[in-house]
CSV table of C-alpha atoms in Angstrom, one decimal:
chain,number,residue,atom,x,y,z
A,12,UNK,CA,0.0,0.0,0.0
A,13,UNK,CA,3.0,2.3,0.4
A,14,UNK,CA,2.9,3.7,-3.1
A,15,UNK,CA,-0.9,4.1,-3.1
A,16,UNK,CA,-0.8,6.0,0.2
A,17,UNK,CA,1.9,8.3,-1.1
A,18,UNK,CA,-0.2,9.1,-4.2
A,19,UNK,CA,-3.3,9.7,-2.0
A,20,UNK,CA,-1.3,12.2,0.1
A,21,UNK,CA,0.0,14.0,-2.9
A,22,UNK,CA,-3.3,14.0,-4.8
A,23,UNK,CA,-4.9,17.1,-3.2
A,24,UNK,CA,-1.9,19.2,-4.1
A,25,UNK,CA,-2.0,18.1,-7.7
A,26,UNK,CA,-5.7,19.3,-7.9
A,27,UNK,CA,-4.9,22.5,-6.2
A,28,UNK,CA,-1.9,23.3,-8.4
A,29,UNK,CA,-3.5,22.6,-11.8
A,30,UNK,CA,-6.3,24.9,-12.9
A,31,UNK,CA,-8.0,22.3,-15.2
A,32,UNK,CA,-8.1,19.7,-12.5
A,33,UNK,CA,-9.2,22.2,-9.9
A,34,UNK,CA,-12.1,23.2,-12.2
A,35,UNK,CA,-13.2,19.7,-13.2
A,36,UNK,CA,-13.0,18.3,-9.7
A,37,UNK,CA,-14.8,21.4,-8.4
A,38,UNK,CA,-17.7,20.7,-10.7
A,39,UNK,CA,-18.0,17.2,-9.3
A,40,UNK,CA,-19.1,18.7,-6.0
A,41,UNK,CA,-22.3,19.9,-7.7
A,42,UNK,CA,-23.4,16.4,-8.7
A,43,UNK,CA,-22.8,13.6,-11.1
A,44,UNK,CA,-23.9,13.0,-14.7
A,45,UNK,CA,-22.3,9.7,-15.8
A,46,UNK,CA,-22.3,8.6,-19.4
A,47,UNK,CA,-22.8,4.9,-18.6
A,48,UNK,CA,-23.4,2.3,-15.9
A,49,UNK,CA,-20.4,0.0,-16.2
A,50,UNK,CA,-20.9,-3.4,-14.7
A,51,UNK,CA,-17.8,-5.5,-14.5
A,52,UNK,CA,-15.8,-7.9,-12.4
A,53,UNK,CA,-14.2,-7.1,-9.0
A,54,UNK,CA,-10.9,-8.5,-10.5
A,55,UNK,CA,-8.0,-6.0,-9.7
A,56,UNK,CA,-6.7,-6.4,-13.3
A,57,UNK,CA,-9.9,-4.9,-14.7
A,58,UNK,CA,-9.8,-1.1,-14.4
A,59,UNK,CA,-12.5,0.5,-16.6
A,60,UNK,CA,-11.0,4.0,-16.3
A,61,UNK,CA,-7.7,2.8,-17.6
A,62,UNK,CA,-8.9,1.2,-20.8
A,63,UNK,CA,-11.7,3.6,-21.5
A,64,UNK,CA,-9.9,6.7,-20.4
A,65,UNK,CA,-12.8,7.8,-18.3
A,66,UNK,CA,-12.4,10.8,-16.0
A,67,UNK,CA,-14.1,11.0,-12.6
A,68,UNK,CA,-17.8,11.4,-13.1
A,69,UNK,CA,-18.0,9.7,-16.4
A,70,UNK,CA,-18.7,6.1,-15.3
A,71,UNK,CA,-21.1,4.8,-12.6
A,72,UNK,CA,-19.6,1.5,-11.7
A,73,UNK,CA,-21.0,-1.8,-10.3
A,74,UNK,CA,-18.4,-4.4,-9.6
A,75,UNK,CA,-19.3,-8.0,-8.6
A,76,UNK,CA,-17.5,-11.3,-8.6
A,77,UNK,CA,-17.8,-12.5,-12.1
A,78,UNK,CA,-19.6,-9.3,-13.3
A,79,UNK,CA,-22.8,-11.0,-12.3
A,80,UNK,CA,-26.2,-9.3,-12.3
A,81,UNK,CA,-28.6,-10.9,-9.7
A,82,UNK,CA,-32.1,-11.5,-10.9
A,83,UNK,CA,-34.6,-8.8,-10.2
A,84,UNK,CA,-36.4,-9.6,-7.0
A,85,UNK,CA,-40.1,-8.9,-6.5
A,86,UNK,CA,-40.4,-10.3,-3.0
A,87,UNK,CA,-39.3,-7.2,-1.1
A,88,UNK,CA,-35.7,-8.3,-0.7
A,89,UNK,CA,-33.7,-6.1,-3.1
A,90,UNK,CA,-30.0,-6.5,-3.4
A,91,UNK,CA,-27.3,-3.9,-3.4
A,92,UNK,CA,-26.7,-4.6,-7.0
A,93,UNK,CA,-30.3,-4.1,-8.0
A,94,UNK,CA,-30.4,-0.9,-6.0
A,95,UNK,CA,-27.3,0.4,-7.9
A,96,UNK,CA,-28.9,-0.4,-11.3
A,97,UNK,CA,-32.2,1.2,-10.3
A,98,UNK,CA,-30.5,4.4,-9.1
A,99,UNK,CA,-28.3,4.6,-12.2
A,100,UNK,CA,-31.3,4.4,-14.5
A,101,UNK,CA,-34.1,6.0,-12.4
A,102,UNK,CA,-32.1,8.9,-10.9
A,103,UNK,CA,-29.0,9.4,-12.9
A,104,UNK,CA,-30.7,8.6,-16.2
A,105,UNK,CA,-27.7,6.9,-17.7
A,106,UNK,CA,-28.2,6.4,-21.5
A,107,UNK,CA,-26.0,3.3,-21.7
A,108,UNK,CA,-25.2,0.2,-19.7
A,109,UNK,CA,-22.1,-1.9,-20.3
A,110,UNK,CA,-21.7,-5.4,-19.0
A,111,UNK,CA,-18.0,-6.2,-19.3
A,112,UNK,CA,-16.5,-9.6,-18.8
A,113,UNK,CA,-12.8,-10.3,-19.1
A,114,UNK,CA,-10.2,-12.9,-20.0
A,115,UNK,CA,-8.7,-15.2,-17.3
A,116,UNK,CA,-11.8,-14.6,-15.1
A,117,UNK,CA,-11.4,-16.6,-11.9
A,118,UNK,CA,-15.1,-16.7,-11.2
A,119,UNK,CA,-16.1,-18.1,-14.6
A,120,UNK,CA,-13.1,-20.5,-14.6
A,121,UNK,CA,-14.0,-21.9,-11.2
A,122,UNK,CA,-17.6,-22.4,-12.4
A,123,UNK,CA,-16.9,-24.2,-15.6
A,124,UNK,CA,-14.2,-26.4,-14.0
A,125,UNK,CA,-16.4,-27.3,-11.0
A,126,UNK,CA,-13.5,-26.3,-8.6
A,127,UNK,CA,-13.8,-27.2,-5.0
A,128,UNK,CA,-14.8,-24.1,-3.1
A,129,UNK,CA,-15.8,-25.7,0.2
A,130,UNK,CA,-13.3,-23.4,2.0
A,131,UNK,CA,-15.0,-20.4,0.5
A,132,UNK,CA,-18.7,-20.9,1.2
A,133,UNK,CA,-19.8,-17.3,0.3
A,134,UNK,CA,-17.9,-17.5,-3.0
A,135,UNK,CA,-19.4,-20.9,-3.8
A,136,UNK,CA,-22.9,-19.7,-3.0
A,137,UNK,CA,-22.5,-16.6,-5.1
A,138,UNK,CA,-21.2,-18.4,-8.2
A,139,UNK,CA,-23.8,-21.1,-7.8
A,140,UNK,CA,-26.6,-18.6,-7.6
A,141,UNK,CA,-25.5,-16.0,-10.1
A,142,UNK,CA,-23.5,-17.8,-12.8
A,143,UNK,CA,-25.1,-20.1,-15.4
A,144,UNK,CA,-24.6,-23.9,-15.0
A,145,UNK,CA,-21.2,-25.1,-16.3
A,146,UNK,CA,-22.7,-26.9,-19.2
A,147,UNK,CA,-24.4,-23.6,-20.3
A,148,UNK,CA,-21.1,-21.7,-20.1
A,149,UNK,CA,-18.7,-24.3,-21.7
A,150,UNK,CA,-20.0,-26.3,-24.7
A,151,UNK,CA,-17.3,-28.9,-24.6
A,152,UNK,CA,-14.4,-30.1,-22.5
A,153,UNK,CA,-11.8,-28.2,-24.4
A,154,UNK,CA,-13.4,-24.9,-23.5
A,155,UNK,CA,-13.2,-25.8,-19.8
A,156,UNK,CA,-9.4,-25.8,-20.1
A,157,UNK,CA,-8.9,-22.6,-22.1
A,158,UNK,CA,-6.6,-20.4,-20.0
A,159,UNK,CA,-8.5,-17.3,-21.0
A,160,UNK,CA,-12.0,-18.9,-20.7
A,161,UNK,CA,-12.9,-16.5,-23.5
A,162,UNK,CA,-15.9,-18.5,-24.9
A,163,UNK,CA,-17.4,-19.1,-21.5
A,164,UNK,CA,-17.0,-15.5,-20.4
A,165,UNK,CA,-18.7,-14.2,-23.5
A,166,UNK,CA,-21.6,-16.6,-23.0
A,167,UNK,CA,-21.8,-15.4,-19.5
A,168,UNK,CA,-22.0,-11.7,-20.6
A,169,UNK,CA,-25.0,-12.6,-22.9
A,170,UNK,CA,-26.7,-14.2,-19.9
A,171,UNK,CA,-26.2,-11.1,-17.7
A,172,UNK,CA,-27.6,-8.9,-20.5
A,173,UNK,CA,-30.7,-11.0,-20.6
A,174,UNK,CA,-31.0,-10.7,-16.8
A,175,UNK,CA,-30.7,-7.0,-17.0
A,176,UNK,CA,-33.5,-6.8,-19.5
A,177,UNK,CA,-35.9,-8.4,-16.9
A,178,UNK,CA,-35.4,-5.4,-14.6
A,179,UNK,CA,-38.4,-3.1,-15.0
A,180,UNK,CA,-36.4,0.1,-15.2
A,181,UNK,CA,-34.2,-1.4,-18.0
A,182,UNK,CA,-37.1,-2.9,-19.9
A,183,UNK,CA,-39.1,0.3,-19.9
A,184,UNK,CA,-36.3,2.6,-20.9
A,185,UNK,CA,-35.0,0.3,-23.6
A,186,UNK,CA,-38.5,0.0,-25.0
A,187,UNK,CA,-38.8,3.7,-25.1
A,188,UNK,CA,-35.5,4.1,-27.0
A,189,UNK,CA,-33.8,5.8,-24.0
A,190,UNK,CA,-31.3,3.1,-23.1
A,191,UNK,CA,-28.7,1.1,-25.0
A,192,UNK,CA,-27.2,-2.1,-23.6
A,193,UNK,CA,-23.7,-3.2,-24.5
A,194,UNK,CA,-21.8,-6.4,-23.9
A,195,UNK,CA,-18.0,-6.1,-23.8
A,196,UNK,CA,-15.1,-8.5,-23.4
A,197,UNK,CA,-11.8,-7.2,-22.1
A,198,UNK,CA,-8.5,-9.0,-22.8
A,199,UNK,CA,-6.3,-8.4,-19.8
A,200,UNK,CA,-3.0,-9.3,-21.5
A,201,UNK,CA,-3.5,-7.2,-24.6
A,202,UNK,CA,-5.9,-4.5,-23.6
A,203,UNK,CA,-8.2,-5.2,-26.5
A,204,UNK,CA,-11.9,-4.7,-26.0
A,205,UNK,CA,-14.5,-6.7,-28.0
A,206,UNK,CA,-18.1,-5.8,-28.2
A,207,UNK,CA,-21.1,-8.0,-28.8
A,208,UNK,CA,-22.6,-7.3,-32.2
A,209,UNK,CA,-26.4,-7.8,-32.2
A,210,UNK,CA,-26.5,-8.6,-35.9
A,211,UNK,CA,-24.0,-11.5,-35.8
A,212,UNK,CA,-24.2,-12.4,-32.1
A,213,UNK,CA,-20.4,-12.3,-32.1
A,214,UNK,CA,-17.9,-10.3,-30.1
A,215,UNK,CA,-16.0,-8.1,-32.5
A,216,UNK,CA,-13.2,-5.5,-31.9
A,217,UNK,CA,-14.4,-2.1,-31.0
């Protein structure tokens, strides 16, 4: 943490001493108007601001293990994730939602390989509840042993987009033409981003 703490200590002086930063950060105190809700994995290698170039205030982020979107609950037990999505659409009126999976995803890899997670009961419960069954993610044995688990992650992104579309706030705004949903796949070792093309149902380079 030493380098991170040093940066945090120096950061206020940088804002104070640079007029552009001082102005832009000053405007953030007045409120936020993000351009997108960005749903991605908690993995430390995935930093949306790094590969999108986003400045503070541009992305409203939701990070979960395996970039999973819990099903919308109607029984009065909302999740933190559903509250974040509802706030982004109902209050911040974001015009776009991105669901971004990534290569070498530990959550998807553990799911498709049926790894023993007995020592991690919360992780096991989350993956079991929120990720599709292994057979739905990996169509054959070879895909289960791909180091980057690319095919499985991309199928997983499709499933999460379908879940999102069952949220009332998503369904209503998309039907009104006020919302666009995007599926992305980020390759951690190259930095390349692929996007799901609705016409071909394939992930293509941006």
